Each structure stands twice: as C-alpha cells, then as structure tokens.
XYZ file of C-alpha atoms in Angstrom:
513
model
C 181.143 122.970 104.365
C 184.429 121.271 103.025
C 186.533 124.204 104.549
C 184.904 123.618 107.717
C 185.130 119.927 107.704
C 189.045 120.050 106.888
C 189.505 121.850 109.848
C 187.531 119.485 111.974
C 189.784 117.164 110.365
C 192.677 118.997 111.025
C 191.920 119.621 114.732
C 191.685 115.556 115.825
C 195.158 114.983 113.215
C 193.285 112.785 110.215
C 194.717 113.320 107.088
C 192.604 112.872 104.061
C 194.853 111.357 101.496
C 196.407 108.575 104.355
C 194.276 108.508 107.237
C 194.845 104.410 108.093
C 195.320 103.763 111.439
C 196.506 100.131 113.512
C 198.093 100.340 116.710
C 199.310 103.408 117.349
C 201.133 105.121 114.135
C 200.108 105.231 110.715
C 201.029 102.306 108.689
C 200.354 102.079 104.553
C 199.292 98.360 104.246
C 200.619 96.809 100.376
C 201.678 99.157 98.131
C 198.406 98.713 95.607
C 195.951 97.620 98.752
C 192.482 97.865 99.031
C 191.069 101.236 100.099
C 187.290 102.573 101.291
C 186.665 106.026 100.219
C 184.210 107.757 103.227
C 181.262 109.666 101.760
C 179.125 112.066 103.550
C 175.605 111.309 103.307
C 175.253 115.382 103.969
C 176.258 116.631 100.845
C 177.506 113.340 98.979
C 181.040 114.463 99.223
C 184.046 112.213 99.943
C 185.441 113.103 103.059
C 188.667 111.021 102.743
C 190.176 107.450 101.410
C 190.920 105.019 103.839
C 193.841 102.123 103.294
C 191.724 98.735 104.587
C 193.805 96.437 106.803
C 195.031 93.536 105.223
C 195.408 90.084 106.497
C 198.974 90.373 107.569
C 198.751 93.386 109.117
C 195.540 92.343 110.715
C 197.970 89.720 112.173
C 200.732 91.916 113.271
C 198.022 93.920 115.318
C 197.102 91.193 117.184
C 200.523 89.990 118.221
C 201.193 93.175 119.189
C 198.132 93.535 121.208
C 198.733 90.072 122.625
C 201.894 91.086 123.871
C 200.547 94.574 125.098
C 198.072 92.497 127.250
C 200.752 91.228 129.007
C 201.965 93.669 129.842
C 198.561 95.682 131.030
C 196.787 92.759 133.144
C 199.919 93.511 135.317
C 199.091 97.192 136.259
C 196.787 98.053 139.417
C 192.969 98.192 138.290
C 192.991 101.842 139.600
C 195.841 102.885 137.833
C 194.325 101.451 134.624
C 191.405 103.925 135.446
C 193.150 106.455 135.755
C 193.863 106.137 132.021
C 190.822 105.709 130.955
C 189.904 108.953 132.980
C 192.355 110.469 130.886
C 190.822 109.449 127.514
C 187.297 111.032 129.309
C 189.609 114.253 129.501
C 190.651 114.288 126.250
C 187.192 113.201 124.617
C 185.727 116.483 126.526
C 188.726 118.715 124.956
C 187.601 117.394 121.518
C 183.747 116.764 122.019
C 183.047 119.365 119.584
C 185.457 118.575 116.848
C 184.726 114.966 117.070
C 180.548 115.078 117.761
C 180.789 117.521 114.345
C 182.696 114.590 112.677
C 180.294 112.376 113.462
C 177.277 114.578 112.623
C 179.243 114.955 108.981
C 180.564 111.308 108.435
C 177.309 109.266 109.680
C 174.110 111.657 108.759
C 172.684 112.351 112.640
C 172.044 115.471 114.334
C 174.707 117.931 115.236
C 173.279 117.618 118.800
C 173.259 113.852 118.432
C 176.659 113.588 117.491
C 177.582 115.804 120.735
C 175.813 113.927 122.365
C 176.902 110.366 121.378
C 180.492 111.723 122.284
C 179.009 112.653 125.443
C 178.143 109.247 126.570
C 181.494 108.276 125.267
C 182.923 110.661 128.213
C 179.930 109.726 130.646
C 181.325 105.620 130.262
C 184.912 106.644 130.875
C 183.465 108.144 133.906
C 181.548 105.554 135.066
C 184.491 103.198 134.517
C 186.624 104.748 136.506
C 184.416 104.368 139.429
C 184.049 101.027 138.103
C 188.013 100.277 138.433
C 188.237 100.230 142.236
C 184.539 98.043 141.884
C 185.772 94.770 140.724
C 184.413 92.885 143.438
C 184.378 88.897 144.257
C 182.702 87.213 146.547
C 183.959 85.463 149.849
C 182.384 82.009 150.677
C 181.986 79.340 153.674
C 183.709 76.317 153.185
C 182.083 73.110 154.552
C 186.010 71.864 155.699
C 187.595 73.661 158.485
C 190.075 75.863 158.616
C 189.402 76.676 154.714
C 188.233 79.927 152.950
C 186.533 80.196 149.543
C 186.614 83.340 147.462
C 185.738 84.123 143.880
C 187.366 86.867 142.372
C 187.584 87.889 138.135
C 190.613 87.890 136.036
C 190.756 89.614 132.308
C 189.802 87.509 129.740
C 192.811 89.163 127.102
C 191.995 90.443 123.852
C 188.530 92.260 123.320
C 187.295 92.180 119.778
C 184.866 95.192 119.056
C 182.885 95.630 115.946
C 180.761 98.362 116.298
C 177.768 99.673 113.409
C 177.828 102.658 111.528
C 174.656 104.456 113.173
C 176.257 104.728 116.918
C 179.961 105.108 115.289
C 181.964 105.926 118.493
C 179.512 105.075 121.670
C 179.371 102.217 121.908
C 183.158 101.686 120.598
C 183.815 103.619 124.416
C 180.741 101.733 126.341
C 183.028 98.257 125.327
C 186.601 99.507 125.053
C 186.397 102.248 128.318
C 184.982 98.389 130.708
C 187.521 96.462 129.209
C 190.123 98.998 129.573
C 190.182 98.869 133.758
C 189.354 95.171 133.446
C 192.925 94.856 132.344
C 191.961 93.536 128.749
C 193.223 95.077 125.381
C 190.828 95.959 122.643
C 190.663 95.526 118.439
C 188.500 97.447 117.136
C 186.488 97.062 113.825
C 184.238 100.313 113.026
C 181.989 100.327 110.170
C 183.031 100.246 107.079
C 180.540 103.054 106.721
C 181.965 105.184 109.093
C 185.825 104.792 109.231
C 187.309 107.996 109.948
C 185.246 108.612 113.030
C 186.880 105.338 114.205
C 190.508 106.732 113.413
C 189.863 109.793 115.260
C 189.156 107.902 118.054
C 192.277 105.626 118.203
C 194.371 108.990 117.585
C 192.865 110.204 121.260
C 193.718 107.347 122.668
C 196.685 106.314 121.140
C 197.579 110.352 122.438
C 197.057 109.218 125.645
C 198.622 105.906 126.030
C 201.585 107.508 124.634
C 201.768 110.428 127.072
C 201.655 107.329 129.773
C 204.459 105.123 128.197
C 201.791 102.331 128.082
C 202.350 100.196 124.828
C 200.294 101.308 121.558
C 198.882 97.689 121.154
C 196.361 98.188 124.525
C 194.154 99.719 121.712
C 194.202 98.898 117.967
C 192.116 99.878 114.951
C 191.263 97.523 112.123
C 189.686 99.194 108.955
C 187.930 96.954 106.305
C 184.294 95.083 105.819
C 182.998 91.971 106.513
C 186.187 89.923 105.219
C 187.872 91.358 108.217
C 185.246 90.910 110.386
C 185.600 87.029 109.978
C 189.087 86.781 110.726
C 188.476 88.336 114.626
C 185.084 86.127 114.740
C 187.054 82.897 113.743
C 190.675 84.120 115.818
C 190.787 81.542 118.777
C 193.428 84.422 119.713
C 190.526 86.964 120.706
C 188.514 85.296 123.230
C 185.757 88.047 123.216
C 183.793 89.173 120.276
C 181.286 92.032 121.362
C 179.130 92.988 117.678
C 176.779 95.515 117.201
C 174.531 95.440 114.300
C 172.004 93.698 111.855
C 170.377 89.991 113.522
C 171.684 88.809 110.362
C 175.152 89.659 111.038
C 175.018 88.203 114.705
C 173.676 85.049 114.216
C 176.869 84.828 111.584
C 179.354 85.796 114.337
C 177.323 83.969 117.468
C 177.897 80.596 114.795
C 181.481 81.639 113.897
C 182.576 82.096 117.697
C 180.646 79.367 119.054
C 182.089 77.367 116.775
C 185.650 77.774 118.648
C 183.860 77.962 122.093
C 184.798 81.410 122.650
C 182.554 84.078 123.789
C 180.312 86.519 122.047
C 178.259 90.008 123.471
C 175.920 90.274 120.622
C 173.757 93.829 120.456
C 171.333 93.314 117.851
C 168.093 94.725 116.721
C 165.146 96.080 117.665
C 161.978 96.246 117.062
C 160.625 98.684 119.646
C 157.167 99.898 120.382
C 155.476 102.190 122.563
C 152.059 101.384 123.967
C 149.767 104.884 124.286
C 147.289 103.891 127.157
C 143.724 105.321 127.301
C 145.556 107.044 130.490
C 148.323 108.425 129.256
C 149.608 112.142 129.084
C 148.847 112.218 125.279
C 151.092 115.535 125.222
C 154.519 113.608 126.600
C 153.556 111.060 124.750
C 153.797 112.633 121.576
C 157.119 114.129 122.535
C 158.591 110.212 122.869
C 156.745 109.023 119.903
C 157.816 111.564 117.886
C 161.971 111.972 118.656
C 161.793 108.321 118.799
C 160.713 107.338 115.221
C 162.686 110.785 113.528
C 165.655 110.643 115.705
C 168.316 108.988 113.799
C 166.535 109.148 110.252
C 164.963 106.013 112.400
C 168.842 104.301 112.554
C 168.928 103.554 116.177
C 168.283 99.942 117.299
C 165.969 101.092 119.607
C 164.263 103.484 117.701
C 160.383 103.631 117.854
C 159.391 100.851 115.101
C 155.551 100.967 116.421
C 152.957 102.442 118.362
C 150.426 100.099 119.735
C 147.826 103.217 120.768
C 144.144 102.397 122.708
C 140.955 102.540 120.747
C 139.406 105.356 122.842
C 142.477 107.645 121.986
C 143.507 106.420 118.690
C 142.237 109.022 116.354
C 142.997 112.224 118.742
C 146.439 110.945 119.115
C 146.577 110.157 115.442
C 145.977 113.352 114.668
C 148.615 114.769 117.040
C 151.083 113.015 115.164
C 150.074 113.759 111.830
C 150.323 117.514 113.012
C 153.645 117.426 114.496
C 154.864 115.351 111.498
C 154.173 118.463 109.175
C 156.451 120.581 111.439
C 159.317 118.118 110.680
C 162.250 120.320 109.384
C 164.663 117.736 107.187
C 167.826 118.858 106.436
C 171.408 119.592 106.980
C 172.200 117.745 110.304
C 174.628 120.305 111.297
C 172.151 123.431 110.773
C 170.663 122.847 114.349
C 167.316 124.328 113.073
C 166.586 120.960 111.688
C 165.063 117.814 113.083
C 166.241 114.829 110.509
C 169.120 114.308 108.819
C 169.917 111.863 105.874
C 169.804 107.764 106.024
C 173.582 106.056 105.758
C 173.757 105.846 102.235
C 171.452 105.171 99.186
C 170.694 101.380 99.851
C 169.397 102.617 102.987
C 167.490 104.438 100.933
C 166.571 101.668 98.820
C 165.615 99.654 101.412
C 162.986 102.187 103.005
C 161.643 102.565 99.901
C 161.207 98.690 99.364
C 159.671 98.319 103.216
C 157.106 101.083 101.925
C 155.831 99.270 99.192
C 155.645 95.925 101.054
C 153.604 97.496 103.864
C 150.941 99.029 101.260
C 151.107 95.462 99.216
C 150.172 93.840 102.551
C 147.161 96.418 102.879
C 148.969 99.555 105.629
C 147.704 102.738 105.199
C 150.143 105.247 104.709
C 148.419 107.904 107.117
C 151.707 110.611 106.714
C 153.084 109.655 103.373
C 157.178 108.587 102.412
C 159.537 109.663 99.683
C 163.069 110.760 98.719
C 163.595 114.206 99.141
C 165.280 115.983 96.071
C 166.389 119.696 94.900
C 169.137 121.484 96.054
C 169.651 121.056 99.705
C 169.607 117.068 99.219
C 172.133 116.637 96.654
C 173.602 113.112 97.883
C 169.764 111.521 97.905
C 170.174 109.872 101.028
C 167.197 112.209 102.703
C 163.465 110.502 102.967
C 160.361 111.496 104.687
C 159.507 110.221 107.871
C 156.277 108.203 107.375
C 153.522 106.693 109.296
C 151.274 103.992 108.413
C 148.106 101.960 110.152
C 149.172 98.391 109.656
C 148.132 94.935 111.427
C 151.310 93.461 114.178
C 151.382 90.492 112.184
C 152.269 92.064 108.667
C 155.963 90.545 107.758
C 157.212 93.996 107.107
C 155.735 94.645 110.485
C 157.658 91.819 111.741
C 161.120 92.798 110.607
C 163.498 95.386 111.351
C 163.515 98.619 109.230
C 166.295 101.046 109.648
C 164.271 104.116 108.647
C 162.200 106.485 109.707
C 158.669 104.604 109.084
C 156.113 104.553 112.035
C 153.766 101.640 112.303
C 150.073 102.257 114.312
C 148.557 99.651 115.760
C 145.361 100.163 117.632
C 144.370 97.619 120.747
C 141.781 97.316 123.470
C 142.807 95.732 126.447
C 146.101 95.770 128.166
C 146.868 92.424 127.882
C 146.030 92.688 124.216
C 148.850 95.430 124.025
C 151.236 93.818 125.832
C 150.971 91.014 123.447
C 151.249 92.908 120.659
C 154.532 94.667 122.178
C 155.812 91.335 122.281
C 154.955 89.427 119.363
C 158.174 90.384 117.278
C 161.566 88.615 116.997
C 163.233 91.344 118.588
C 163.367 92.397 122.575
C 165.120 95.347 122.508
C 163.527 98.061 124.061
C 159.580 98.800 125.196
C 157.593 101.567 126.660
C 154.264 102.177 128.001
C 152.633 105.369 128.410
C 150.498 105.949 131.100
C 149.808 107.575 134.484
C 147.745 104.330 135.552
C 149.817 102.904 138.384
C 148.648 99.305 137.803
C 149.269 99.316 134.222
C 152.528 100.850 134.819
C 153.611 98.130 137.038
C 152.313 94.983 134.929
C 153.663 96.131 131.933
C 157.057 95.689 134.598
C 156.255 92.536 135.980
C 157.123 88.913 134.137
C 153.400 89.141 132.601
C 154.333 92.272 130.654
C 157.654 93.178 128.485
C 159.791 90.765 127.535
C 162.616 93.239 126.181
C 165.645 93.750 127.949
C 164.635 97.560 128.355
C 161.132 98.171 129.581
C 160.419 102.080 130.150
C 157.157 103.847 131.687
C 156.300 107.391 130.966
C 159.568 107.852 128.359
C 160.478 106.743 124.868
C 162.302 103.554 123.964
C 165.603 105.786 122.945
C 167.575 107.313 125.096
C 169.409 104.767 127.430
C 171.743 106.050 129.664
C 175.058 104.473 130.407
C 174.247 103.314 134.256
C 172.097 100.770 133.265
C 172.989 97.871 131.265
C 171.768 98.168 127.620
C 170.938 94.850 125.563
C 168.101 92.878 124.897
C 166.492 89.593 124.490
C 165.192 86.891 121.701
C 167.236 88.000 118.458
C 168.291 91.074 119.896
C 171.415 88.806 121.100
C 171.173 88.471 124.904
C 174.096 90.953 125.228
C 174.507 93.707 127.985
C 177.040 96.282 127.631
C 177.495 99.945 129.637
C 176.552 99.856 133.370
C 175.327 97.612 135.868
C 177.538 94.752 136.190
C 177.985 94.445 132.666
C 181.802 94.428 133.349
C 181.690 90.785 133.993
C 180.956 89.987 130.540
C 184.365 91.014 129.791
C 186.435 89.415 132.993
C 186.465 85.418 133.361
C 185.462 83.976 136.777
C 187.893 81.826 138.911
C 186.521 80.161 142.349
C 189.687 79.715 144.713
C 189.638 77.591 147.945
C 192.588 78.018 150.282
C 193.542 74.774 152.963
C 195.329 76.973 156.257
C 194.737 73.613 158.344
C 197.482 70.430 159.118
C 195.206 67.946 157.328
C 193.393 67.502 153.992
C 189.892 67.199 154.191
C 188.027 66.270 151.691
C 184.505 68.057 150.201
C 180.983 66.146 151.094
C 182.879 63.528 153.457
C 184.839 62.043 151.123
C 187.268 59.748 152.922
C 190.874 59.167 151.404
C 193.574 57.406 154.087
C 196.405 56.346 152.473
C-alpha cells in the first residue's frame, strides 16, 4: 500500500517531507512553524507532514490574490472559461491518481473517490457553459427616452472552506463558478484532509501557469480553525462559502455578519426517506441501503432515518436486516468492499457515544454497532453500520450523527410522515418512496418537504451538479453547483441610462431650477 500510495503521490508532484502549498510555489512558512501530519484512516499510516500557514503568510496570500483579482475581473467571461475548461482537462488526465488519493487520505470508496473527482470535472463543465450565461435583465423605464438594465459584476475574493468528507467537490462546485465569474478564490481544506487539497492547487496552479495568468487567481491555505477565523473576520474577502458541522456555521454566519459581508453556508443534514405502503420495496432498499453505508454515513445528506408505513414495516425491516449482513467492510480501495473507515478515531468516539444515547433513551438496536478490530482494521477507525427502532423525537434522533447509524421510524398516514420528515433542525435533503402519484406530488408541494432537496423514487445522496445543492433551517440557506447558483458569488448593479435632452425625474418628481 505505501509503495503504491508514493506513486500516487508522485504522479500529482506532492512531496511527503514539504508538501505546503500557497499561491502557486511551495513556500516553508517560519523556520520551527506549526505542522499537521495527514494520517490515513486505511491503515493508520501517515501519509505526509504538512507546514500550516501562518498569519503572515496567510496575509501575503491575500494581497497577492487581491492584486490577481485585478487583474482577472478584466479578462472576457469566456476566456475565463476557457480556463476553467482546462482545469476539467487536466482533472480527467489525473482522475485516477487523484480519486485514489482521496479514497486513501479521507476513508471513502475507491469508486467514491472517482467519482467525487468526477463531479469536480462535471462542474468545470457546466461552468463553462455557464461563462457565456451571465445574463442581466433589461427593464422599462417610466421616463422617456431611458433604458434600465441589471447586469452582475464579481464580488473579488472568494473564501472557501470546504470539510474533510467531500475533500475536493465541492472545493471545484465553489472555485470552478467563481472562476468565470471573474472572482479569485482562498481556499481552506480540512485540516483532516490536506494533501488532497494541495494536489488540487498543483493542477491548477499547472494550468494558470501554462496561461501566464497570475498564481494568486487560486491560493491554498493549510491550518485549523485558527485560520479559519482570520478569512471569516477579513473585511478583505467579501465571500465566505463553509461547508461543515451547524456548529461551525453559525460561528462563521456570526463572524461574517458581523462585518456585513456575505456568507454561503452548507451545513447539515438530517435526511430521511419515507417508505410508503406503495412503494417498490426492492428500489427502495437499494436507496436506503447506499444511503446510510455510503460514506461510513459522512455525507451531509446521508440517510439519517427511515420513516417506513405500518403495513410494510416489518417486511421491509427484514429486507434491511438481510442486506445489512451482506455488508463487506473494509479496505476502501479493494473495490470488493462496501464501507470504508470513519475520519479518524473521535469519529469513532462519537458513534460510539450516539449508540449509547439512543439505547439510554429506549432505541432498539435491530442490526447491532461496534468497532471492528483484527488485522485488516489496524488504524480502528472501522465500525459497523447499525440500525435501530427509535421515536423522531429522541435528542439523539434530533441531532446530526456522522456515522453509519440508521434510525426506523414507523408512521401511518402521510401527513403523519411528512411531519415526521420534517420535525428536525436540519432541511437538507428528503425522499419519498412510492409509485402513488398523489403522494408523490404532495410530498412536492408547500404541504410536504421543507428541505432544500426533495427526491421521489431515489435516495437522499446523490445530487448532481445541475441542480443547486443546499438546504434550509440550520442546514444554512446556501446553494452552490447549478441552477443559478452563480449569483451567489457575483454582486448585482441596476443601471439606468438618460439618451434624452432633459432630466426627468422618477414618479413625477418636479425639480425647475
């Protein structure tokens, strides 16, 4: 495994012993600075040490990205995507190397990881479209001989700080928009997951090179939370978008607010699918299933609970039970297995701690949890996925687990289950399952979900870039990816334009001097 992972690293130019990144060449912070050391939670190995930014070098990155933007709000939108359709390029040329980096670094899936650096290459694509799109609005004035337009200007400097469980998606779904907006990003990866961050700047720091187009249109920041509070509190980055815990967005939301700048907050979920008395119980299963597992359970919109009709409760119960015995847990990068490890062992801890609160509040742990141990889970990190019937309003039920723990809830009516689905802080992402055309379409309307992705007939993973991806209550508000989520990153300017002799005045006004 380490052989193979040093060539991985060799192949996208990280080296372990110096592998800091800022703006576009390796710099070595202080002489004794602080440093992260990356562990695998595959094998427990450390895959590298990382030099963590300090604060003046956090502040030479964003001068120089401040004076890259002014440079790049200057060049055509077009020609702006036709970088970005150059990064797409070069993510597909190292899709493998880097989807195997993430597979190692984070814990997921081999075909997860491929696939995250998929939609990394599907939002360069879209933005490229996106980058002759940027469209305004034209207006009638109420004055003659006067037009009215709007049209949207870049907003500057993009701060990005992105969680360890989607380490380079949704780095691309911010940074590949604000690109052809003609804004520059900062970028803050986790802490947990730095070197798939450094890989990423070293693509596109290839490209922006190969261009002549100044290193400080994309910079990397390496560090924790400490670092994250100087971008939240920078009146010089007018844009925070932050992916991760409720906790940690209410902190920046307060922090940015604070200075009246703007914040795209993608926070968490607490997702369920309801399992009509109609549904296809065998597609079902199939969305229930890679839901909860997929991720060890660390998505945001992972499957949290299933709120499953009395008349098909226990068959369906049973299903699950079944196909949770066929689980294979293992090695993320042996394909031939379904679950990988959490993040780390306070991950661990914390699924643990959520197991025993559910059975001290009366659930009944139907498939049963637990750390795996022997010799194929040497760094501890793997657990069983688990399923337990519980009651909606449990408090462990309530929050936010990042682990692979299923929650059954049983219901009779519709209305009942759409209830349930929403009585949760969270409004992330929903699903019903059912081949009843009237259920499907209330569970639609503005009686049914109230989460900013409502599905029918699929899982509540699985987004796909077109649409725009956020969600509402203390999932943030946020939208990033598709749809016209691009104007979260531009500012709006309304422009009125006098072509007559005179100066009229709006609503009648009268003015003779």
């Amino acid at each position: 495994m380490k052989t193979d992972i040093q060539s991985i690293l060799n192949t996208l130019g990280i080296d372990r012993i110096n592998p800091a990144f800022s703006t576009g060449s390796e710099w070595g912070g202080t002489a004794n600075g602080e440093v992260i050391d990356s562990f695998s939670p595959v094998d427990g190995s450390k895959i590298a040490t990382v030099k963590v930014t300090t604060a003046a070098d956090y502040n030479s990155v964003v001068e120089k990205a401040h004076d890259a933007f002014i440079f790049w709000r200057t060049v055509p939108s077009p020609k702006r995507g036709e970088i970005v359709r150059q990064l797409g390029d070069a993510l597909r040329s190292d899709k493998e190397a880097l989807g195997t980096l993430v597979s190692y670094e984070m814990g997921k899936s081999l075909q997860e990881g491929f696939g995250e650096v998929q939609e990394m290459i599907d939002i360069c694509d879209f933005a490229v479209g996106l980058s002759r799109q940027l469209y305004g609005l034209t207006m009638h004035s109420e004055r003659p001989s006067h037009r009215m337009y709007e049209q949207w200007h870049p907003l500057g400097i993009v701060g990005i700080i992105s969680a360890f469980n989607f380490p380079v998606a949704v780095w691309s779904w911010n940074a590949a928009l604000a690109l052809v907006c003609g804004n520059v990003c900062i970028w803050k990866p986790s802490e947990k997951t730095p070197l798939t961050g450094i890989a990423c700047q070293k693509i596109i720091a290839g490209v922006l090179a190969t261009n002549d187009i100044p290193e400080g249109v994309s910079n990397l920041i390496i560090g924790n939370s400490t670092i994250g509070e100087l971008m939240t509190n920078d009146s010089r980055i007018p844009l925070i978008s932050a992916t991760g815990s409720t906790r940690m967005g209410k902190a920046v939301g307060a922090a940015v607010g604070a200075r009246l700048g703007k914040s795209l907050l993608e926070l968490g979920g607490n997702n369920a699918i309801i399992i009509s008395e109609h549904a296809d119980l065998d597609m079902s299963l199939i969305g229930a299933v890679f839901g909860a597992v997929g991720t060890a359970g660390q998505r945001c919109t992972s499957t949290r609970r299933l709120i499953i009709h009395e008349s098909v409760y226990d068959s369906f119960q049973a299903k699950l039970i079944k196909a949770y015995g066929q689980l294979r847990i293992g090695d993320p990068l042996d394909q031939n297995n379904h679950v990988g490890p959490l993040i780390d062992k306070d991950a661990v801890a914390a699924y643990l701690s959520s197991i025993e609160k559910c059975k001290a509040e009366g659930g009944n742990f139907v498939v049963e949890g637990g750390v795996l141990q022997g010799e194929n889970y040497e760094s501890g990190c793997y657990v069983k996925p688990c399923i337990a019937e519980v009651e909606n309003n449990f408090k462990i039920v309530q929050h936010e687990t990042f682990a692979p723990i299923l929650y059954l809830i049983k219901y009779k009516t519709l209305d009942e289950a759409i209830a349930l689905q929403n009585g949760v802080p969270q409004g992330l992402s929903s699903a019903i399952m059912t081949l009843n055309l009237r259920e499907a379409e209330q569970f639609l309307s503005n009686q049914g979900s109230d989460c900013g992705i409502a599905n029918v007939n699929i899982g509540t993973s699985g987004a796909e870039i077109g649409g725009a991806f956020g969600g509402e209550k203390e999932t943030g508000g946020g939208r990033e990816s598709g749809s016209d989520a691009w104007r979260a990153y531009m500012r709006r300017q309304t422009n009125t334009i006098n072509y007559s002799h005179t100066l009229p005045l709006a609503q009648g006004i009268k003015f003779d001097l």
